[in-house]
Structures are given as structure tokens and as C-alpha cells.
XYZ file of N, CA and C in Angstrom:
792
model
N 0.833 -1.203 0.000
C 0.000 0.000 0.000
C 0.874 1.262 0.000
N -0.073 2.388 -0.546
C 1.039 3.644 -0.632
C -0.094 4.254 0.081
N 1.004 4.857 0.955
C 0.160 5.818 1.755
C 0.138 7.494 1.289
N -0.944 8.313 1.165
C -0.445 9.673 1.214
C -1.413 10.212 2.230
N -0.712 11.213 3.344
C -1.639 12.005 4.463
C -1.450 13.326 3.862
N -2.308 14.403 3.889
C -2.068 15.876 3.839
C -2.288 16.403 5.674
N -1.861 17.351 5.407
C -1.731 18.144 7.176
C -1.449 19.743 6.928
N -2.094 20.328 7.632
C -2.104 21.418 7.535
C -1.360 21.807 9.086
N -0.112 21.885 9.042
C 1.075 21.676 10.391
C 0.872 23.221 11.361
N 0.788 24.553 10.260
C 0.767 25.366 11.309
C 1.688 25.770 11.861
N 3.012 25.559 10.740
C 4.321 25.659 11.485
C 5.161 24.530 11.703
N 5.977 24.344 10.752
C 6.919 23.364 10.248
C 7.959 22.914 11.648
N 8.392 23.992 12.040
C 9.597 23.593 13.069
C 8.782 23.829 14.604
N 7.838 24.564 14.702
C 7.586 24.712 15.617
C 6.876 23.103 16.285
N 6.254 22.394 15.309
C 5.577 21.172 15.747
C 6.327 20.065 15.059
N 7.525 19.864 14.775
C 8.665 19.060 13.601
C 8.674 17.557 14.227
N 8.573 17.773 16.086
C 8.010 16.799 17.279
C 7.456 16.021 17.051
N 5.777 16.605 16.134
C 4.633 16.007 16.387
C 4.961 15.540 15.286
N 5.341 16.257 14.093
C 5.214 15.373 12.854
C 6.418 13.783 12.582
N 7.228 13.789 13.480
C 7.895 12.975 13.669
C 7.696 11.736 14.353
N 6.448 11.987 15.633
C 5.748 11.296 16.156
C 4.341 10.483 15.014
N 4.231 11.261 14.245
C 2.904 11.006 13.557
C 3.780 10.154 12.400
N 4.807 10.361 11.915
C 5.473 9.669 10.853
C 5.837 8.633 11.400
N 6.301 8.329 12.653
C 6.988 7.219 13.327
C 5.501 6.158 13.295
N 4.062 6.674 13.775
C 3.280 5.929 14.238
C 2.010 5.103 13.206
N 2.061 6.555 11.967
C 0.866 5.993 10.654
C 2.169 5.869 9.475
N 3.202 5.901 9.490
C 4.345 5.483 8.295
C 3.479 6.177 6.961
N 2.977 7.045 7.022
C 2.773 7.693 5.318
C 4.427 7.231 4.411
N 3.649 7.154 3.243
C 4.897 7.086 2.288
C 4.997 8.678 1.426
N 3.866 9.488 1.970
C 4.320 10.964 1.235
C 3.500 11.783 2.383
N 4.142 12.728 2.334
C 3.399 13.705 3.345
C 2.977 14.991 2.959
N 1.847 15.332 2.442
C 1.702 16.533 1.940
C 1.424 17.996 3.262
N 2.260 18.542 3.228
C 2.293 19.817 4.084
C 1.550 21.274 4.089
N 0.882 21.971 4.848
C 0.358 23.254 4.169
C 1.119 24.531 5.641
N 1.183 25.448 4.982
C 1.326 26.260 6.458
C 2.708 26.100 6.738
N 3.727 25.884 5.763
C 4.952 25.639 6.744
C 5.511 26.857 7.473
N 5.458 27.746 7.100
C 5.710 29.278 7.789
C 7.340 29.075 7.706
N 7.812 29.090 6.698
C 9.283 29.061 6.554
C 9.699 28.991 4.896
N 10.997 29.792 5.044
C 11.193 29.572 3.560
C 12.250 28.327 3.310
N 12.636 28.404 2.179
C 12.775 26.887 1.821
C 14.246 26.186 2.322
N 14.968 27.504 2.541
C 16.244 27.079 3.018
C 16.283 26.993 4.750
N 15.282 27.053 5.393
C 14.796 27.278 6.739
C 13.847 25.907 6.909
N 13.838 25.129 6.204
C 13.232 23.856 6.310
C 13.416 23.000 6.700
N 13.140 21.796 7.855
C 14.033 21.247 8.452
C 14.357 20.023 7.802
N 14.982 20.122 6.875
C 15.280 18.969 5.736
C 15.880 17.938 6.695
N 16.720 17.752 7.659
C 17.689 17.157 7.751
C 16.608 16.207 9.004
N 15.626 16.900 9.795
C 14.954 16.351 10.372
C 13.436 15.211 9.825
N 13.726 15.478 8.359
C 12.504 14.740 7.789
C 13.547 13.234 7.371
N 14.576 13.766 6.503
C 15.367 12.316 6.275
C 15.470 11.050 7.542
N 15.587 11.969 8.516
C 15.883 10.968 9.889
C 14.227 10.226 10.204
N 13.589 11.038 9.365
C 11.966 9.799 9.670
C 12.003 9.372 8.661
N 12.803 9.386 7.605
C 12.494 8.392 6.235
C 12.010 9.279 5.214
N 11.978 10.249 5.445
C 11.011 10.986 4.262
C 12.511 11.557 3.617
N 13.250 11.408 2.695
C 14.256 12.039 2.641
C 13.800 13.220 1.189
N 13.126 12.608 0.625
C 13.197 13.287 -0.790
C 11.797 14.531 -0.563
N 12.027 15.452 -0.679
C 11.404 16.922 -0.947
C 11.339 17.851 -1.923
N 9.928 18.047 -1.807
C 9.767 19.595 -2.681
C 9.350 20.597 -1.953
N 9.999 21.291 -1.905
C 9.372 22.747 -0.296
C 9.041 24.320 -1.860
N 8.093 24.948 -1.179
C 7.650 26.225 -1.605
C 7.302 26.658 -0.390
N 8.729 27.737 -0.317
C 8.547 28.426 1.302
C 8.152 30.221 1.153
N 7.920 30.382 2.439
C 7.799 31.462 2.138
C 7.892 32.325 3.378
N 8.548 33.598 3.750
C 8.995 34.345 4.832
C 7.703 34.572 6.040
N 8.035 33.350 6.958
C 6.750 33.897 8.068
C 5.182 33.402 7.990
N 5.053 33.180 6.401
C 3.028 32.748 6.035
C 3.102 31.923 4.702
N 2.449 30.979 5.163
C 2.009 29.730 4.218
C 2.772 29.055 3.739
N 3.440 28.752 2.723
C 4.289 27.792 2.238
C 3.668 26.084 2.839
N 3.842 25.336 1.193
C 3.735 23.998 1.404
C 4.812 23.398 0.937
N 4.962 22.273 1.041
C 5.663 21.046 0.537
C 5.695 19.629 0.852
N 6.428 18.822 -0.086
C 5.476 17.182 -0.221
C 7.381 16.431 0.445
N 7.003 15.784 1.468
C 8.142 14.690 1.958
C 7.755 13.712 1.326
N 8.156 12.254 0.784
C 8.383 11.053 0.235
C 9.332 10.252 1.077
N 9.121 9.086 0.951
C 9.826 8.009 1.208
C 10.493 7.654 -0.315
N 9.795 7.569 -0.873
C 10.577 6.799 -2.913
C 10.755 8.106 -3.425
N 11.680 8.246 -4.147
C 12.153 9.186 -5.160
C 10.913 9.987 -5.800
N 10.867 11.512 -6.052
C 10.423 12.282 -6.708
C 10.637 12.943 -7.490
N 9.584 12.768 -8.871
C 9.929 13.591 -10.119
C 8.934 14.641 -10.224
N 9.213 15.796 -11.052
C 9.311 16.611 -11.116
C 7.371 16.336 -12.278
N 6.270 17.472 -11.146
C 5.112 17.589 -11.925
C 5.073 18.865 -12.468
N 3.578 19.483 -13.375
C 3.404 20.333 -14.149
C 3.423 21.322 -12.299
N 3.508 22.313 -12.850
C 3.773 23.331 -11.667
C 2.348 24.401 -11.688
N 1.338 24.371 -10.900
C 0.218 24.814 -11.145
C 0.459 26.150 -10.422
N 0.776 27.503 -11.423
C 0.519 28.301 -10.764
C -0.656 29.361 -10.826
N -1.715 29.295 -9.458
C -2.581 29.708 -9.817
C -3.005 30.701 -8.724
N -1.913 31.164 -7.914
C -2.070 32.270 -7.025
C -1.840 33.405 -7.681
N -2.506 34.417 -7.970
C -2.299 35.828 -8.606
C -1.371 36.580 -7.483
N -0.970 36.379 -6.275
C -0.242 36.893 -5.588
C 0.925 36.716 -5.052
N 1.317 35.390 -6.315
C 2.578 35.007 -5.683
C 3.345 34.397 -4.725
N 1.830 34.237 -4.082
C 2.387 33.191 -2.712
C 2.747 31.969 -2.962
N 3.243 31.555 -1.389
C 3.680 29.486 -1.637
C 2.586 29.611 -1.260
N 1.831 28.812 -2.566
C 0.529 27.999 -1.837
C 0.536 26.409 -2.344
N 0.959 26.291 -3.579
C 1.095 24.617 -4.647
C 2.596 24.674 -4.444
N 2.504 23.324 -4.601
C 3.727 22.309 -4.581
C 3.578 20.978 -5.134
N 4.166 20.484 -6.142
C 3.718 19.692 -7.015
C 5.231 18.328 -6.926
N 4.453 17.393 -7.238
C 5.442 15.999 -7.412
C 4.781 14.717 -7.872
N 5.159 14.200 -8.722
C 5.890 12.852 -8.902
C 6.092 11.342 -7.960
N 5.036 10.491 -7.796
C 6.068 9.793 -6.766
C 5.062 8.192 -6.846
N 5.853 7.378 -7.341
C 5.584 5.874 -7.617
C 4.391 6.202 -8.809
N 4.410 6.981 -10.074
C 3.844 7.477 -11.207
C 2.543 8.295 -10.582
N 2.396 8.737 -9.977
C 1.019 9.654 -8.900
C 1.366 11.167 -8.878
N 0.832 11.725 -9.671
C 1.052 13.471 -9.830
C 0.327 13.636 -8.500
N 0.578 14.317 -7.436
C 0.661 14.785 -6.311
C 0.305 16.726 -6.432
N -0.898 17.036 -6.275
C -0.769 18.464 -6.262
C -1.216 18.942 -5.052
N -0.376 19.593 -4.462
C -0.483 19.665 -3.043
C -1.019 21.993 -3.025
N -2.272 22.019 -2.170
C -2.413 23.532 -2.550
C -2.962 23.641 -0.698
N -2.282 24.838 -0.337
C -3.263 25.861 0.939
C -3.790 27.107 -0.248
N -5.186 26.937 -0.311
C -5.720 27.738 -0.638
C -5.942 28.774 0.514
N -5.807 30.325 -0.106
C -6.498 31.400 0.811
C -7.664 31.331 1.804
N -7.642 31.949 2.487
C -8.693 31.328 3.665
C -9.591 32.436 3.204
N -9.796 33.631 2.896
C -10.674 33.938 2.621
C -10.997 35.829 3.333
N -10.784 35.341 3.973
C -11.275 37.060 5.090
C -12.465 36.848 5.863
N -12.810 37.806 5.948
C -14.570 38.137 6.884
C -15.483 37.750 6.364
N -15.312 38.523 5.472
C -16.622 39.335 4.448
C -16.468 38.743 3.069
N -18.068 37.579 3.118
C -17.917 36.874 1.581
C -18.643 37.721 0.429
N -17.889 38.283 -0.151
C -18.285 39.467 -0.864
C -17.195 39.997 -1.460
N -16.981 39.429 -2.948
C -16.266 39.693 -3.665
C -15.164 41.370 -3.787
N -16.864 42.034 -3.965
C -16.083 43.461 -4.362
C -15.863 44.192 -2.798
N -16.266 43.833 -2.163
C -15.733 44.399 -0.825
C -14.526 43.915 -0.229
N -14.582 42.556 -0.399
C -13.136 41.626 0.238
C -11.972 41.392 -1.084
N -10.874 41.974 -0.815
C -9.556 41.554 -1.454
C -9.284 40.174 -1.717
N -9.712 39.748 -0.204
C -9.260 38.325 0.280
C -10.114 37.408 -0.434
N -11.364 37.653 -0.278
C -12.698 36.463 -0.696
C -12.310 36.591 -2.685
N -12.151 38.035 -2.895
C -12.145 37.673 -4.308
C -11.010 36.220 -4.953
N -9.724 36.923 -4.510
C -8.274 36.267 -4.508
C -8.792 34.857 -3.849
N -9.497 34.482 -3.278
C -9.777 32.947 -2.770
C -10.453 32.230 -4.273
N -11.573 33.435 -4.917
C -12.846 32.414 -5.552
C -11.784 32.618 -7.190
N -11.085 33.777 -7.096
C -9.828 33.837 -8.282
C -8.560 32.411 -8.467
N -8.545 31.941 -6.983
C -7.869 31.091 -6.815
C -8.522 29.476 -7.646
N -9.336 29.739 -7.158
C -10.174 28.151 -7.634
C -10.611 28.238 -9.153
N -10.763 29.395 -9.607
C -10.892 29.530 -11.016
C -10.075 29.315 -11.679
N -8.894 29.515 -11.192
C -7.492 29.244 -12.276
C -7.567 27.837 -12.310
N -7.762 27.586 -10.947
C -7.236 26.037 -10.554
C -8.354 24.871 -11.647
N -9.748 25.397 -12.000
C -10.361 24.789 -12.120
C -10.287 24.877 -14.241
N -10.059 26.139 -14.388
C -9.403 25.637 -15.607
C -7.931 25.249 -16.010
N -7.045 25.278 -14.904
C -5.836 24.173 -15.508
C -6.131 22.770 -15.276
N -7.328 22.568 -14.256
C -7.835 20.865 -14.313
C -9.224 20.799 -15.907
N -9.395 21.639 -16.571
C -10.259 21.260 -17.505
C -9.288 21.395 -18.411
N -8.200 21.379 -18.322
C -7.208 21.089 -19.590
C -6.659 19.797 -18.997
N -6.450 18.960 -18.216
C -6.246 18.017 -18.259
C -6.881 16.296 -18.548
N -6.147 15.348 -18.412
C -7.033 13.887 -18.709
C -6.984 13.647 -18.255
N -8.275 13.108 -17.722
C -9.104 12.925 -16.612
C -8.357 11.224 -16.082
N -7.866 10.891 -17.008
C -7.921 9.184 -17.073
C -6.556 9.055 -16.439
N -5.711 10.417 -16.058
C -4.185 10.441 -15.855
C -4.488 10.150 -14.004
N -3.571 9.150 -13.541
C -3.717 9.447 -11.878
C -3.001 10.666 -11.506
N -4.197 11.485 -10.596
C -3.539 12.694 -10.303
C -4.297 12.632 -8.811
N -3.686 12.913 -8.035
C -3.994 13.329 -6.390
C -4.005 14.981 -6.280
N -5.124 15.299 -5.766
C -5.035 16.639 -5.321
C -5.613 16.619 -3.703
N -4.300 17.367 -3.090
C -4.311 17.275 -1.294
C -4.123 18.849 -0.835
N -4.890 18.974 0.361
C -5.088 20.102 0.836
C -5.491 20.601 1.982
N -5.287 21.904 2.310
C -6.293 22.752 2.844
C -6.960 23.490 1.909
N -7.585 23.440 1.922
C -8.630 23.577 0.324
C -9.620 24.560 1.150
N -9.496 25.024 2.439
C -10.730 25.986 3.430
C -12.181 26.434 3.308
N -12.787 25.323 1.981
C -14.213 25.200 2.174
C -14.405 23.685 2.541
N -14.961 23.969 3.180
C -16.433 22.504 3.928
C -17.702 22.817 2.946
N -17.578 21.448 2.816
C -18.230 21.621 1.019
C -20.224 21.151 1.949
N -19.909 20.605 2.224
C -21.389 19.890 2.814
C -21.884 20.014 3.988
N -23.111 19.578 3.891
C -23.929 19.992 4.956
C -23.290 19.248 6.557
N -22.903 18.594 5.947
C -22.104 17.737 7.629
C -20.857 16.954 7.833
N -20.183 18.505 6.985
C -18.852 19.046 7.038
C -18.657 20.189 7.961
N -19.683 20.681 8.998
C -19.540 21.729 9.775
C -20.684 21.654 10.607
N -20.300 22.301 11.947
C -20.953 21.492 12.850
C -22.381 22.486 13.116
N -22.685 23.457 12.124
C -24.441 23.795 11.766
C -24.696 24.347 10.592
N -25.335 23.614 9.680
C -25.180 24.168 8.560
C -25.482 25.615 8.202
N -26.632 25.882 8.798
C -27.632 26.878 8.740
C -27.108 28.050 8.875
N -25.892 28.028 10.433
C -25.247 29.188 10.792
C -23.926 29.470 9.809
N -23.399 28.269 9.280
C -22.216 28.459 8.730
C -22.099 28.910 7.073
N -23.868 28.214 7.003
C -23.778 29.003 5.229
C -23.930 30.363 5.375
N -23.489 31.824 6.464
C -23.312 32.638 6.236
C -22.298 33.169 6.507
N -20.727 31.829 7.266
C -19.162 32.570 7.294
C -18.741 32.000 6.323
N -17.725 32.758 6.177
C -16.384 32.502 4.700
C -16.234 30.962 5.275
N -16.073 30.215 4.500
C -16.162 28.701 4.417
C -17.442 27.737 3.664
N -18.083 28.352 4.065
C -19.029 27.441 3.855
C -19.839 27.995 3.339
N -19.859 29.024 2.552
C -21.133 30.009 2.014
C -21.230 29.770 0.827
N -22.743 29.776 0.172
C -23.271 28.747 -0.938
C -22.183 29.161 -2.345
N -21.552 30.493 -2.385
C -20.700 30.782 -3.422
C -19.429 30.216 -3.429
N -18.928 29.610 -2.014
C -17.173 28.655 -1.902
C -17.839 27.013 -2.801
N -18.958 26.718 -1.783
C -19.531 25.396 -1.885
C -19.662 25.185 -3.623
N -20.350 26.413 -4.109
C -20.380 25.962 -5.650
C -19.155 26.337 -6.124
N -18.324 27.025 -6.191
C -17.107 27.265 -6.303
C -16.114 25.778 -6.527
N -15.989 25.425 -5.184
C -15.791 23.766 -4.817
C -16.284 22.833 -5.490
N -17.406 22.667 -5.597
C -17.664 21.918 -6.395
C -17.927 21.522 -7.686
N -17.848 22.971 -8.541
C -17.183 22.956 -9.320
C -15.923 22.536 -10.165
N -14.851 22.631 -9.153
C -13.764 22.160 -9.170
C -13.866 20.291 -9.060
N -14.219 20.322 -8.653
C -14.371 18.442 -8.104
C -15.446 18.091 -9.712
N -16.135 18.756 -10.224
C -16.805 18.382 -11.274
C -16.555 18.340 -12.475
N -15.072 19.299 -12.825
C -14.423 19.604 -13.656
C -13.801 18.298 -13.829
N -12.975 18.125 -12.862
C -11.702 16.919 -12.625
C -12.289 15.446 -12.571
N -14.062 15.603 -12.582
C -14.060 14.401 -12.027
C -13.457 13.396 -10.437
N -13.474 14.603 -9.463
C -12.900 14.241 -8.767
C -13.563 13.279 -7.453
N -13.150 12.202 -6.787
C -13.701 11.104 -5.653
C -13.143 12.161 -4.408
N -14.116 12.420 -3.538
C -13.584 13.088 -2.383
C -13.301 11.906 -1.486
N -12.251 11.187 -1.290
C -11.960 9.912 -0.586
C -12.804 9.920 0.871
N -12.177 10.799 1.611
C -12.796 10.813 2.883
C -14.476 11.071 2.985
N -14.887 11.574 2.404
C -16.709 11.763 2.482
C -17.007 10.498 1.342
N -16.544 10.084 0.250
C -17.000 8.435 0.269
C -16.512 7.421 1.098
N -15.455 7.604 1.971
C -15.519 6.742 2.956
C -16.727 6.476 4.385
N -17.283 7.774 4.525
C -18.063 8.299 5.629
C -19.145 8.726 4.870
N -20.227 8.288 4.256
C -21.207 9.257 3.265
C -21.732 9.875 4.737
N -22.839 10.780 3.928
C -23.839 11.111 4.797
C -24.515 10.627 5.499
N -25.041 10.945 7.026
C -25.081 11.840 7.768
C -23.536 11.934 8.858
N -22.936 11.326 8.000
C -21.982 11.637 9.559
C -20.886 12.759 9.479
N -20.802 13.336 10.758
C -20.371 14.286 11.119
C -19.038 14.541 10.514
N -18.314 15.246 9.851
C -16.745 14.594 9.588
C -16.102 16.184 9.882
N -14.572 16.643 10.693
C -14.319 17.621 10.348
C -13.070 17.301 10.700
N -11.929 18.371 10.095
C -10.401 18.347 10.012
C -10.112 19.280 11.056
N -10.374 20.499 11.273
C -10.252 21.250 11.448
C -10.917 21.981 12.941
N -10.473 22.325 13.765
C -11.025 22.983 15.063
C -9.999 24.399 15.542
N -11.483 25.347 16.376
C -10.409 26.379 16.805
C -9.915 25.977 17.911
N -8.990 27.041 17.871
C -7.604 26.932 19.268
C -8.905 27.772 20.694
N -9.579 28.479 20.192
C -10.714 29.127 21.027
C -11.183 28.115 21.993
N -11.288 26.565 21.792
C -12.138 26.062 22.180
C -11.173 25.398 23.221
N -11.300 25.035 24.593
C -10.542 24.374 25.469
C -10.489 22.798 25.482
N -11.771 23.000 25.201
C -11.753 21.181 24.385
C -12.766 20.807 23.240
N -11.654 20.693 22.181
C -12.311 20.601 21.145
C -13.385 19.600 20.508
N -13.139 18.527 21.117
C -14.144 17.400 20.795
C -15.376 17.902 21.821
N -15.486 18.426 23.092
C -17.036 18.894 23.485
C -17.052 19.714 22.903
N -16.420 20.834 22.670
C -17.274 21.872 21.691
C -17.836 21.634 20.136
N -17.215 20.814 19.840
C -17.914 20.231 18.515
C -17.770 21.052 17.416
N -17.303 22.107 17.658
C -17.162 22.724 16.039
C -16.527 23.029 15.045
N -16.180 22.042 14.529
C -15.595 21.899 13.674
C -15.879 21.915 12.381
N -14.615 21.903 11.539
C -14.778 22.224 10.059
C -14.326 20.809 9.484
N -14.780 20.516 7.790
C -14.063 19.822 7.360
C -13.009 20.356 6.490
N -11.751 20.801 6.016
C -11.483 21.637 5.269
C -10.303 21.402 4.907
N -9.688 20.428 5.101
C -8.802 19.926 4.258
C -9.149 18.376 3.708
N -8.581 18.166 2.469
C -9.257 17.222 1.187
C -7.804 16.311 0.894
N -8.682 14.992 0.194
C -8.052 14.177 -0.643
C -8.746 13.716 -1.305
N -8.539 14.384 -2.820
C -9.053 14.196 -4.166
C -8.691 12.969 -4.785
N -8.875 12.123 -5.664
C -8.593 11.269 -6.503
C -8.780 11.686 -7.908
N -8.649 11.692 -9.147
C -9.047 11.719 -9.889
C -9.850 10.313 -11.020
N -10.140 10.295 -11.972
C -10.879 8.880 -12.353
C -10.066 8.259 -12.686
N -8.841 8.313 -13.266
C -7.894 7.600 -13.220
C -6.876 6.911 -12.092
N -7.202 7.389 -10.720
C -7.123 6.974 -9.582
C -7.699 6.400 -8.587
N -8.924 6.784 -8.466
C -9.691 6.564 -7.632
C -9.797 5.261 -7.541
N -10.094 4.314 -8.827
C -9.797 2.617 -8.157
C -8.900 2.038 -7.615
N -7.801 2.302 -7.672
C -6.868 2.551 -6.476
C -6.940 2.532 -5.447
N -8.184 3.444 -4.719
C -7.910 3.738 -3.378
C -8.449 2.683 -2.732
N -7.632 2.683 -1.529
C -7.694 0.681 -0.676
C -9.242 1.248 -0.310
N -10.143 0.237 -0.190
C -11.472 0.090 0.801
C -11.423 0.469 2.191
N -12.047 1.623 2.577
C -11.617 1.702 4.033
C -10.605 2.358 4.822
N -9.882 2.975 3.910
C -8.134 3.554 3.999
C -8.133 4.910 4.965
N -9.141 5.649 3.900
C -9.141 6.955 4.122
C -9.991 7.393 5.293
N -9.155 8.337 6.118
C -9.605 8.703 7.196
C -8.897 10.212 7.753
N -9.762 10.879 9.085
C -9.445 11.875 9.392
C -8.252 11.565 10.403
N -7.397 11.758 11.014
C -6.376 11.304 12.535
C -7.102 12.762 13.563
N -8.239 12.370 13.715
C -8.505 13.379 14.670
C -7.724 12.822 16.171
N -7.292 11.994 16.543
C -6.425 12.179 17.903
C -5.512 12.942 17.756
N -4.712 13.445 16.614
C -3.906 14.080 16.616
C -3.572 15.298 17.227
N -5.033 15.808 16.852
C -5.704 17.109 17.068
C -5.806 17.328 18.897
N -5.246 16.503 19.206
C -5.514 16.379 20.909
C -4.223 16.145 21.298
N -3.046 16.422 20.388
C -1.441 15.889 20.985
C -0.934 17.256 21.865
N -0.205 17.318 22.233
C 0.509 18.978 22.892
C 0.858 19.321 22.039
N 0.416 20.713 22.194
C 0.376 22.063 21.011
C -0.026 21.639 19.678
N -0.931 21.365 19.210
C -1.252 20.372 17.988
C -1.540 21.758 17.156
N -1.013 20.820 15.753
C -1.848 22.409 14.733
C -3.493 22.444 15.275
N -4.137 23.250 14.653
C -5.370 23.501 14.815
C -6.245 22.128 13.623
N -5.352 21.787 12.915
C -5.900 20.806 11.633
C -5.459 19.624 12.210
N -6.426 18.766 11.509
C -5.582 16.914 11.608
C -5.455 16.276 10.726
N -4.619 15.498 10.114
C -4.003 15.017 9.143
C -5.008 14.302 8.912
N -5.360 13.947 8.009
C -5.833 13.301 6.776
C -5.370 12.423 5.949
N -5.539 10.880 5.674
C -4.923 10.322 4.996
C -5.940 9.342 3.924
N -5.032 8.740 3.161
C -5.605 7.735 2.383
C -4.845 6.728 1.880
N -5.111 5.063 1.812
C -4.168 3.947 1.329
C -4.522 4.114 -0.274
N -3.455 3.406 -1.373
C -3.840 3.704 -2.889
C -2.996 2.348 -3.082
N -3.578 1.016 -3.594
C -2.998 0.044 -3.981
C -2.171 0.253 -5.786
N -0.926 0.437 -5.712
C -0.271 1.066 -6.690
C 0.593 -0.132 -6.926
């Protein structure tokens, strides 16, 4: 089995601990990263080889966001999706046992979902547009993984009230079609919500606000693992899942890794 988890870390060195603990305990064979808050020569390369992950692609960036993909097997070099109008590390792209790997922290968005008022909300729904026509130029039939913080919760029980949340940035009916759009373009299997259909509760994501996050319950789902149709039979029965204990380790990001098995 090949494993790939995405994680939204929250800070590369500051939690390097946990991710070392989490590599030692679920053995991913790729680790997709979001949030590293470091640029690329500030990366703790030397601390990922010592868990096995030796081979990297980092897109860093001074202080905010930056991702990148650790491996266990050698990585080649994918199409490079750039679809931030602002230049940020947000994609990071790879290669690894023939599996195009596109790894994105999309913009979170701002306050205010409202294009011409928010900088931020526009540059988020600008974001997914690019993204969604460099996936309608592609074949569909190619295995391609797309992993993330992707910061919409696409469904109704992906957040813990629907009612209240279809009016914050996340979950408001213009991300949701936005989103799903994207997934309709690509043809894409959302692994984890066909592992869990509906009604059950599923979320990645919790605030630091909350003193304990599992009674407060509110959570988001908001980071993804895509398949495409040329992948998706692949994915093991049963594989894919949230690591919400994680989310309960000392000083944990605010996200929990996410994974999925792919018989390759």
C-alpha cells in the first residue's frame, strides 16, 4: 500500500516533534504539508530524512504559508500549477511511484464573503478559477492526487451547523459551488466523504478558542483528498480517514491530518 496524508502543520519547526511522532506511528509514504511558515532554506530537511522521508519539494515562504510534499521513494518533477495571482507558496507539485501529487493551501478567505468588498474572498474564488481551468485542460484518465487545505467545507455535515455556517467565509453557498465545481471539472472522488457518506459528522479542522475541542464540537471539514478517475480505483477500501487524535497531541496544529491507502 502507498500511503499519502495531507496536514495542515501550522508551522513546520515549531511542531517538527509532532510530525515525527505522527510519521513514526501511521508510516505515510508521502506527506503533503500546508502552512509551513518558513522559507525553503529554513526547512528542516535534515529532520525529515531521519523519519524516512528524505526526498522533498518545499515552496517556502517568509513567516506565512508555504507547502511542501516529503516522500519516502524518489520524486519527479510535476506540471507546476501556478494559480495564485499573488505570488504566494501555496502549490507544490510531485511525482512519486507514477502519482502526480498536487499539493495547494488555498487562501482562507477574510470576513466578508463578498467579492467586491473583500480583497481576500475575491483572490480565494480567483484562486479556484485558475485552478479549475488548468484541471479542464487536463485527462481525466491520468492518476492525479489533489491534497489540501482547500478551506471550504463543502457539505452539509462538514460543519458542525449548517444553517449558521452558510453565512461565514467557508461554507457560504458561493465557496460550496465554487468547490464543487472544481471536483466536477476533474471528475474528482472526495476519498474521505466516500468513505463516511452522509449523515456523519466529519471535520479536520477545530479552533484553538475552544478548550476542548471534541465537546465543543465545532468543527470544520477543510482539508481534502481528491482522486481523480484515473485513480480513484486505487484507493484501498476503508483507507481513508481523518487522525482526529492528533488534534488532541501537545500544542497540535489547529488541523488533523488526513490520509488515504492507494494500492499502486
Amino acid at each position: 500500500m502507498f500511503r499519502v496524508v495531507t496536514w495542515n502543520i501550522n508551522s513546520v519547526r515549531l511542531r517538527i516533534d509532532q510530525v515525527a511522532r505522527f510519521v513514526a506511528e501511521r508510516r505515510p509514504d508521502v506527506l503533503c504539508l500546508q502552512e509551513i511558515k518558513c522559507r525553503e532554506g529554513e526547512f528542516p530537511a535534515d529532520a525529515f530524512r531521519e523519519m524516512g522521508l528524505p526526498y522533498l519539494r518545499v515552496a517556502g515562504q517568509k513567516g506565512w504559508h508555504g507547502v511542501a510534499i516529503a516522500s519516502r521513494l524518489p520524486i519527479l518533477d510535476a506540471p507546476k500549477l501556478d494559480v495564485c495571482r499573488e505570488g504566494h507558496a501555496r502549490c507544490v507539485s510531485a511525482v512519486v511511484s507514477g502519482v502526480e501529487i498536487q499539493n495547494f493551501y488555498v487562501p482562507a478567505g477574510g470576513d466578508v464573503p463578498d467579492r467586491a468588498l473583500n480583497p481576500k474572498f475575491d483572490h480565494k474564488l480567483d484562486f479556484y478559477e485558475r485552478l479549475t481551468a488548468e484541471v479542464a485542460r487536463r485527462d481525466r484518465s491520468a492518476p492525479l492526487l489533489i491534497a489540501g487545505d482547500l478551506n471550504i467545507a463543502p457539505g452539509e455535515f462538514d460543519v458542525w451547523n449548517h444553517r449558521y455556517m452558510s453565512k461565514v467565509v467557508s461554507h457560504t453557498p458561493i465557496e460550496v459551488e465554487t468547490l464543487n465545481r472544481l471536483q466536477a471539472t476533474g471528475g474528482f472522488a472526495d476519498v474521505v466523504r466516500d468513505a463516511f457518506p452522509d449523515p456523519r459528522k466529519l471535520a479536520s479542522w477545530w479552533s484553538y478558542r475552544a478548550a476542548d475541542f471534541r465537546k465543543s464540537a465545532r468543527g470544520l471539514r477543510l482539508d481534502h483528498i481528491w482522486t481523480s478517475p484515473g485513480l480513484t480505483p486505487a484507493v484501498a477500501p476503508g483507507s481513508a480517514m481523518i487522525h482526529e487524535d492528533v488534534r488532541a497531541w501537545e500544542r497540535p496544529s489547529d488541523h488533523a491530518p488526513v490520509a488515504v491507502d492507494l494500492a499502486l
